[in-house]
Amino acid sequence: MPYAISVDLGETLVGFRPRSYEYMLGILKDYGYKIDERSFFRALVKVLGKSNFANEEGLNPLNLHELFYEIGIHPCRKIMEEIANRDKYQDYFLYEDAIDFLKEVKKKYKVVIISNSTKRIHKIVKEFELDKFVDKVVASCDIGIVKPNPRIFAYAKRYVGDILLHVGDIYELDVVGAKRAFIDAILLDRFNFYPEIKIKAKTLYDVLRYMEIKGML
């Protein structure tokens, strides 16, 4: 069976606005808390990275008490209720490097999307016609498993064979999860949330260059 490349969806191929953490950060700022975006994001994904199984929406369960502990805020019930009940609707768009990346990778490999996502992922994939370049979509909402659980990668391998490289934007979920499944991974850090990580990509074009250097293309 041919080798495959796996890729995340959110903030990797498709962008969401507001980003998933921004509504929470906005609520905290409304209450007078001054937290920089990077610090909040890193605290959030640290908490999310402790999950292995999906909630009812198909996403990583979020323990708000743990999140507030990580950002050094007393867990105020009023704020937590507002965060939990806030409308989380997001607009979305296709990143300009997404199709070029998929086209190039598809010339040599099978492609599988591995994403922690709600059922909306299937609508988005069809809307942007990503299914032209993708052999399989493995979504946490369908199988009840979330990254960084290595079982989500094992599940994907049933359909596409061995995965040589995983590309994703959250180190604690994508890179850690892939490594637990003994798969090489590269972080896509579009917003410079991981300045301490030296080997990473800013765009999907950088990922293609990385693959060329590694002799994968």
PDB file of C-alpha atoms in Angstrom:
ATOM      1  CA  MET A   1       0.000   0.000   0.000  1.00  0.00           C
ATOM      2  CA  PRO A   2       1.391   3.473  -0.858  1.00  0.00           C
ATOM      3  CA  TYR A   3       2.762   5.734   1.822  1.00  0.00           C
ATOM      4  CA  ALA A   4       0.662   8.646   3.061  1.00  0.00           C
ATOM      5  CA  ILE A   5       0.952  12.157   4.458  1.00  0.00           C
ATOM      6  CA  SER A   6      -1.495  13.230   7.140  1.00  0.00           C
ATOM      7  CA  VAL A   7      -2.554  16.813   7.695  1.00  0.00           C
ATOM      8  CA  ASP A   8      -4.673  18.677  10.206  1.00  0.00           C
ATOM      9  CA  LEU A   9      -7.591  20.853   9.071  1.00  0.00           C
ATOM     10  CA  GLY A  10      -8.123  23.812  11.407  1.00  0.00           C
ATOM     11  CA  GLU A  11      -5.505  26.585  11.021  1.00  0.00           C
ATOM     12  CA  THR A  12      -3.564  24.213   8.787  1.00  0.00           C
ATOM     13  CA  LEU A  13      -5.676  23.930   5.640  1.00  0.00           C
ATOM     14  CA  VAL A  14      -8.657  25.996   6.763  1.00  0.00           C
ATOM     15  CA  GLY A  15      -8.719  29.083   8.975  1.00  0.00           C
ATOM     16  CA  PHE A  16     -11.507  29.904  11.426  1.00  0.00           C
ATOM     17  CA  ARG A  17     -12.474  33.358  12.655  1.00  0.00           C
ATOM     18  CA  PRO A  18     -12.702  34.031  15.438  1.00  0.00           C
ATOM     19  CA  ARG A  19     -10.117  31.379  16.254  1.00  0.00           C
ATOM     20  CA  SER A  20     -11.319  28.843  18.793  1.00  0.00           C
ATOM     21  CA  TYR A  21      -9.622  30.483  21.783  1.00  0.00           C
ATOM     22  CA  GLU A  22     -10.345  34.119  20.904  1.00  0.00           C
ATOM     23  CA  TYR A  23     -13.884  34.231  22.290  1.00  0.00           C
ATOM     24  CA  MET A  24     -12.600  32.993  25.659  1.00  0.00           C
ATOM     25  CA  LEU A  25      -9.774  35.507  25.689  1.00  0.00           C
ATOM     26  CA  GLY A  26     -12.250  38.257  24.811  1.00  0.00           C
ATOM     27  CA  ILE A  27     -14.493  37.384  27.761  1.00  0.00           C
ATOM     28  CA  LEU A  28     -11.555  37.451  30.159  1.00  0.00           C
ATOM     29  CA  LYS A  29     -10.470  40.839  28.824  1.00  0.00           C
ATOM     30  CA  ASP A  30     -14.023  42.137  29.321  1.00  0.00           C
ATOM     31  CA  TYR A  31     -13.605  41.261  32.996  1.00  0.00           C
ATOM     32  CA  GLY A  32     -10.360  43.210  33.171  1.00  0.00           C
ATOM     33  CA  TYR A  33      -7.824  40.398  32.855  1.00  0.00           C
ATOM     34  CA  LYS A  34      -4.790  41.197  30.746  1.00  0.00           C
ATOM     35  CA  ILE A  35      -3.471  38.030  29.160  1.00  0.00           C
ATOM     36  CA  ASP A  36      -1.390  37.981  26.004  1.00  0.00           C
ATOM     37  CA  GLU A  37      -2.612  35.819  23.153  1.00  0.00           C
ATOM     38  CA  ARG A  38       0.362  33.458  23.041  1.00  0.00           C
ATOM     39  CA  SER A  39       0.311  32.731  26.771  1.00  0.00           C
ATOM     40  CA  PHE A  40      -3.406  32.012  26.722  1.00  0.00           C
ATOM     41  CA  PHE A  41      -3.147  29.755  23.678  1.00  0.00           C
ATOM     42  CA  ARG A  42      -0.301  27.758  25.207  1.00  0.00           C
ATOM     43  CA  ALA A  43      -2.192  27.337  28.484  1.00  0.00           C
ATOM     44  CA  LEU A  44      -5.302  26.227  26.613  1.00  0.00           C
ATOM     45  CA  VAL A  45      -3.593  23.617  24.452  1.00  0.00           C
ATOM     46  CA  LYS A  46      -1.679  22.303  27.466  1.00  0.00           C
ATOM     47  CA  VAL A  47      -5.030  21.502  29.079  1.00  0.00           C
ATOM     48  CA  LEU A  48      -6.545  20.152  25.856  1.00  0.00           C
ATOM     49  CA  GLY A  49      -3.502  17.934  25.373  1.00  0.00           C
ATOM     50  CA  LYS A  50      -4.489  15.912  28.444  1.00  0.00           C
ATOM     51  CA  SER A  51      -7.563  14.536  26.646  1.00  0.00           C
ATOM     52  CA  ASN A  52      -7.689  11.296  24.700  1.00  0.00           C
ATOM     53  CA  PHE A  53     -11.391  10.950  23.982  1.00  0.00           C
ATOM     54  CA  ALA A  54     -13.896  13.322  22.400  1.00  0.00           C
ATOM     55  CA  ASN A  55     -16.779  15.113  24.085  1.00  0.00           C
ATOM     56  CA  GLU A  56     -20.325  15.167  22.669  1.00  0.00           C
ATOM     57  CA  GLU A  57     -19.320  17.682  19.986  1.00  0.00           C
ATOM     58  CA  GLY A  58     -16.404  15.528  18.943  1.00  0.00           C
ATOM     59  CA  LEU A  59     -13.759  17.841  20.399  1.00  0.00           C
ATOM     60  CA  ASN A  60     -11.213  17.717  23.219  1.00  0.00           C
ATOM     61  CA  PRO A  61     -13.045  18.210  26.533  1.00  0.00           C
ATOM     62  CA  LEU A  62     -11.979  21.450  28.239  1.00  0.00           C
ATOM     63  CA  ASN A  63     -11.635  21.577  32.016  1.00  0.00           C
ATOM     64  CA  LEU A  64     -12.085  25.280  32.743  1.00  0.00           C
ATOM     65  CA  HIS A  65     -10.806  24.905  36.315  1.00  0.00           C
ATOM     66  CA  GLU A  66      -7.520  23.559  34.949  1.00  0.00           C
ATOM     67  CA  LEU A  67      -7.361  26.323  32.347  1.00  0.00           C
ATOM     68  CA  PHE A  68      -7.886  29.024  34.956  1.00  0.00           C
ATOM     69  CA  TYR A  69      -5.190  27.422  37.098  1.00  0.00           C
ATOM     70  CA  GLU A  70      -2.753  27.503  34.174  1.00  0.00           C
ATOM     71  CA  ILE A  71      -3.380  31.206  33.497  1.00  0.00           C
ATOM     72  CA  GLY A  72      -3.303  32.130  37.183  1.00  0.00           C
ATOM     73  CA  ILE A  73      -6.922  33.248  37.564  1.00  0.00           C
ATOM     74  CA  HIS A  74      -9.303  32.278  40.354  1.00  0.00           C
ATOM     75  CA  PRO A  75     -12.026  30.061  38.829  1.00  0.00           C
ATOM     76  CA  CYS A  76     -14.952  32.498  38.970  1.00  0.00           C
ATOM     77  CA  ARG A  77     -18.233  30.664  38.323  1.00  0.00           C
ATOM     78  CA  LYS A  78     -19.780  33.625  36.473  1.00  0.00           C
ATOM     79  CA  ILE A  79     -16.915  33.843  33.986  1.00  0.00           C
ATOM     80  CA  MET A  80     -16.804  30.093  33.460  1.00  0.00           C
ATOM     81  CA  GLU A  81     -20.546  29.984  32.797  1.00  0.00           C
ATOM     82  CA  GLU A  82     -20.235  32.806  30.280  1.00  0.00           C
ATOM     83  CA  ILE A  83     -17.429  30.975  28.487  1.00  0.00           C
ATOM     84  CA  ALA A  84     -19.359  27.705  28.476  1.00  0.00           C
ATOM     85  CA  ASN A  85     -22.554  29.307  27.143  1.00  0.00           C
ATOM     86  CA  ARG A  86     -21.024  31.668  24.585  1.00  0.00           C
ATOM     87  CA  ASP A  87     -22.081  31.237  20.954  1.00  0.00           C
ATOM     88  CA  LYS A  88     -19.083  29.617  19.292  1.00  0.00           C
ATOM     89  CA  TYR A  89     -20.059  30.160  15.643  1.00  0.00           C
ATOM     90  CA  GLN A  90     -17.064  30.706  13.373  1.00  0.00           C
ATOM     91  CA  ASP A  91     -16.626  31.815   9.793  1.00  0.00           C
ATOM     92  CA  TYR A  92     -14.016  29.893   7.850  1.00  0.00           C
ATOM     93  CA  PHE A  93     -11.786  30.261   4.809  1.00  0.00           C
ATOM     94  CA  LEU A  94      -9.276  28.222   2.852  1.00  0.00           C
ATOM     95  CA  TYR A  95      -5.642  29.193   3.366  1.00  0.00           C
ATOM     96  CA  GLU A  96      -4.044  30.312   0.111  1.00  0.00           C
ATOM     97  CA  ASP A  97      -1.280  27.701   0.361  1.00  0.00           C
ATOM     98  CA  ALA A  98      -3.630  24.771   1.050  1.00  0.00           C
ATOM     99  CA  ILE A  99      -4.480  23.625  -2.479  1.00  0.00           C
ATOM    100  CA  ASP A 100      -0.924  24.047  -3.767  1.00  0.00           C
ATOM    101  CA  PHE A 101       0.294  21.928  -0.872  1.00  0.00           C
ATOM    102  CA  LEU A 102      -2.271  19.190  -1.393  1.00  0.00           C
ATOM    103  CA  LYS A 103      -1.698  19.080  -5.152  1.00  0.00           C
ATOM    104  CA  GLU A 104       2.052  18.675  -4.713  1.00  0.00           C
ATOM    105  CA  VAL A 105       1.832  16.039  -1.995  1.00  0.00           C
ATOM    106  CA  LYS A 106      -0.859  14.114  -3.858  1.00  0.00           C
ATOM    107  CA  LYS A 107       1.511  13.566  -6.788  1.00  0.00           C
ATOM    108  CA  LYS A 108       3.452  11.062  -4.710  1.00  0.00           C
ATOM    109  CA  TYR A 109       1.439  10.136  -1.622  1.00  0.00           C
ATOM    110  CA  LYS A 110      -1.976   9.336  -0.346  1.00  0.00           C
ATOM    111  CA  VAL A 111      -3.371  12.167   1.761  1.00  0.00           C
ATOM    112  CA  VAL A 112      -5.434  11.830   4.925  1.00  0.00           C
ATOM    113  CA  ILE A 113      -6.915  14.611   7.017  1.00  0.00           C
ATOM    114  CA  ILE A 114      -6.711  13.827  10.741  1.00  0.00           C
ATOM    115  CA  SER A 115      -8.648  16.419  12.687  1.00  0.00           C
ATOM    116  CA  ASN A 116     -10.183  17.060  16.078  1.00  0.00           C
ATOM    117  CA  SER A 117     -13.428  18.507  14.795  1.00  0.00           C
ATOM    118  CA  THR A 118     -17.205  18.599  14.840  1.00  0.00           C
ATOM    119  CA  LYS A 119     -19.434  17.150  12.129  1.00  0.00           C
ATOM    120  CA  ARG A 120     -19.044  20.416  10.217  1.00  0.00           C
ATOM    121  CA  ILE A 121     -15.711  19.166   8.898  1.00  0.00           C
ATOM    122  CA  HIS A 122     -17.445  17.114   6.204  1.00  0.00           C
ATOM    123  CA  LYS A 123     -19.339  20.169   4.916  1.00  0.00           C
ATOM    124  CA  ILE A 124     -16.138  22.215   4.835  1.00  0.00           C
ATOM    125  CA  VAL A 125     -14.167  19.537   2.991  1.00  0.00           C
ATOM    126  CA  LYS A 126     -16.835  19.337   0.290  1.00  0.00           C
ATOM    127  CA  GLU A 127     -17.359  23.102   0.089  1.00  0.00           C
ATOM    128  CA  PHE A 128     -13.676  23.721  -0.633  1.00  0.00           C
ATOM    129  CA  GLU A 129     -13.453  20.574  -2.790  1.00  0.00           C
ATOM    130  CA  LEU A 130     -10.634  19.198  -0.686  1.00  0.00           C
ATOM    131  CA  ASP A 131     -11.975  15.722  -1.358  1.00  0.00           C
ATOM    132  CA  LYS A 132     -10.365  15.969  -4.806  1.00  0.00           C
ATOM    133  CA  PHE A 133      -6.976  15.682  -3.132  1.00  0.00           C
ATOM    134  CA  VAL A 134      -7.779  13.720   0.031  1.00  0.00           C
ATOM    135  CA  ASP A 135      -8.155   9.946   0.236  1.00  0.00           C
ATOM    136  CA  LYS A 136      -9.679   9.836   3.698  1.00  0.00           C
ATOM    137  CA  VAL A 137     -10.995  12.185   6.382  1.00  0.00           C
ATOM    138  CA  VAL A 138     -10.516  10.909   9.920  1.00  0.00           C
ATOM    139  CA  ALA A 139     -12.454  13.161  12.283  1.00  0.00           C
ATOM    140  CA  SER A 140     -12.640  12.865  16.047  1.00  0.00           C
ATOM    141  CA  CYS A 141     -16.400  13.444  15.935  1.00  0.00           C
ATOM    142  CA  ASP A 142     -16.825  10.198  13.989  1.00  0.00           C
ATOM    143  CA  ILE A 143     -14.622   7.890  16.038  1.00  0.00           C
ATOM    144  CA  GLY A 144     -14.651   9.417  19.534  1.00  0.00           C
ATOM    145  CA  ILE A 145     -10.858   9.721  19.729  1.00  0.00           C
ATOM    146  CA  VAL A 146      -8.910  12.985  19.733  1.00  0.00           C
ATOM    147  CA  LYS A 147      -5.303  13.896  19.121  1.00  0.00           C
ATOM    148  CA  PRO A 148      -2.926  13.431  20.938  1.00  0.00           C
ATOM    149  CA  ASN A 149      -4.289   9.891  21.364  1.00  0.00           C
ATOM    150  CA  PRO A 150      -2.110   7.820  18.993  1.00  0.00           C
ATOM    151  CA  ARG A 151      -5.080   5.589  18.219  1.00  0.00           C
ATOM    152  CA  ILE A 152      -6.494   8.232  15.872  1.00  0.00           C
ATOM    153  CA  PHE A 153      -3.367   7.855  13.724  1.00  0.00           C
ATOM    154  CA  ALA A 154      -3.603   4.065  13.896  1.00  0.00           C
ATOM    155  CA  TYR A 155      -7.196   4.342  12.706  1.00  0.00           C
ATOM    156  CA  ALA A 156      -6.109   6.463   9.734  1.00  0.00           C
ATOM    157  CA  LYS A 157      -3.443   3.930   8.767  1.00  0.00           C
ATOM    158  CA  ARG A 158      -6.130   1.320   8.182  1.00  0.00           C
ATOM    159  CA  TYR A 159      -7.238   3.324   5.154  1.00  0.00           C
ATOM    160  CA  VAL A 160      -4.043   4.860   3.762  1.00  0.00           C
ATOM    161  CA  GLY A 161      -1.205   2.657   4.951  1.00  0.00           C
ATOM    162  CA  ASP A 162       1.938   3.895   6.663  1.00  0.00           C
ATOM    163  CA  ILE A 163       2.045   7.631   7.334  1.00  0.00           C
ATOM    164  CA  LEU A 164       5.457   9.202   6.760  1.00  0.00           C
ATOM    165  CA  LEU A 165       4.703  12.706   8.026  1.00  0.00           C
ATOM    166  CA  HIS A 166       1.980  14.551   9.907  1.00  0.00           C
ATOM    167  CA  VAL A 167       1.465  18.302   9.548  1.00  0.00           C
ATOM    168  CA  GLY A 168      -0.467  20.289  12.141  1.00  0.00           C
ATOM    169  CA  ASP A 169      -0.598  23.578  14.019  1.00  0.00           C
ATOM    170  CA  ILE A 170      -0.778  22.498  17.679  1.00  0.00           C
ATOM    171  CA  TYR A 171       2.364  20.912  19.097  1.00  0.00           C
ATOM    172  CA  GLU A 172       0.618  19.378  22.106  1.00  0.00           C
ATOM    173  CA  LEU A 173      -1.954  17.632  19.898  1.00  0.00           C
ATOM    174  CA  ASP A 174      -0.445  17.168  16.450  1.00  0.00           C
ATOM    175  CA  VAL A 175       3.258  16.670  17.073  1.00  0.00           C
ATOM    176  CA  VAL A 176       2.927  14.840  20.383  1.00  0.00           C
ATOM    177  CA  GLY A 177       0.142  12.646  19.016  1.00  0.00           C
ATOM    178  CA  ALA A 178       2.066  11.743  15.884  1.00  0.00           C
ATOM    179  CA  LYS A 179       5.214  10.938  17.838  1.00  0.00           C
ATOM    180  CA  ARG A 180       3.232   8.691  20.157  1.00  0.00           C
ATOM    181  CA  ALA A 181       2.159   6.836  17.027  1.00  0.00           C
ATOM    182  CA  PHE A 182       5.815   6.687  15.854  1.00  0.00           C
ATOM    183  CA  ILE A 183       5.138   9.091  12.980  1.00  0.00           C
ATOM    184  CA  ASP A 184       7.402  11.994  12.062  1.00  0.00           C
ATOM    185  CA  ALA A 185       5.732  15.387  12.387  1.00  0.00           C
ATOM    186  CA  ILE A 186       6.356  19.013  11.588  1.00  0.00           C
ATOM    187  CA  LEU A 187       4.682  21.907  13.350  1.00  0.00           C
ATOM    188  CA  LEU A 188       2.930  24.541  11.239  1.00  0.00           C
ATOM    189  CA  ASP A 189       3.288  27.672  13.371  1.00  0.00           C
ATOM    190  CA  ARG A 190       1.453  30.351  11.379  1.00  0.00           C
ATOM    191  CA  PHE A 191       1.131  32.710  14.366  1.00  0.00           C
ATOM    192  CA  ASN A 192       4.519  32.189  16.063  1.00  0.00           C
ATOM    193  CA  PHE A 193       2.993  30.650  19.162  1.00  0.00           C
ATOM    194  CA  TYR A 194       6.027  28.354  19.575  1.00  0.00           C
ATOM    195  CA  PRO A 195       9.134  30.582  19.349  1.00  0.00           C
ATOM    196  CA  GLU A 196      11.238  28.014  21.212  1.00  0.00           C
ATOM    197  CA  ILE A 197      10.757  25.355  18.530  1.00  0.00           C
ATOM    198  CA  LYS A 198      13.401  25.797  15.848  1.00  0.00           C
ATOM    199  CA  ILE A 199      12.439  23.182  13.262  1.00  0.00           C
ATOM    200  CA  LYS A 200       8.964  24.184  12.155  1.00  0.00           C
ATOM    201  CA  ALA A 201       7.087  25.751   9.257  1.00  0.00           C
ATOM    202  CA  LYS A 202       5.448  29.152   8.905  1.00  0.00           C
ATOM    203  CA  THR A 203       3.447  28.170   5.817  1.00  0.00           C
ATOM    204  CA  LEU A 204       2.580  24.999   3.950  1.00  0.00           C
ATOM    205  CA  TYR A 205       5.113  26.063   1.331  1.00  0.00           C
ATOM    206  CA  ASP A 206       7.718  25.728   4.079  1.00  0.00           C
ATOM    207  CA  VAL A 207       6.446  22.199   4.691  1.00  0.00           C
ATOM    208  CA  LEU A 208       7.009  21.363   1.023  1.00  0.00           C
ATOM    209  CA  ARG A 209      10.571  22.690   1.268  1.00  0.00           C
ATOM    210  CA  TYR A 210      11.090  20.619   4.419  1.00  0.00           C
ATOM    211  CA  MET A 211       9.891  17.530   2.567  1.00  0.00           C
ATOM    212  CA  GLU A 212      12.253  18.278  -0.322  1.00  0.00           C
ATOM    213  CA  ILE A 213      15.201  18.587   2.068  1.00  0.00           C
ATOM    214  CA  LYS A 214      14.224  15.273   3.661  1.00  0.00           C
ATOM    215  CA  GLY A 215      14.105  13.626   0.236  1.00  0.00           C
ATOM    216  CA  MET A 216      10.372  13.036   0.448  1.00  0.00           C
ATOM    217  CA  LEU A 217       9.517  14.972  -2.712  1.00  0.00           C
TER     218      LEU A 217
END
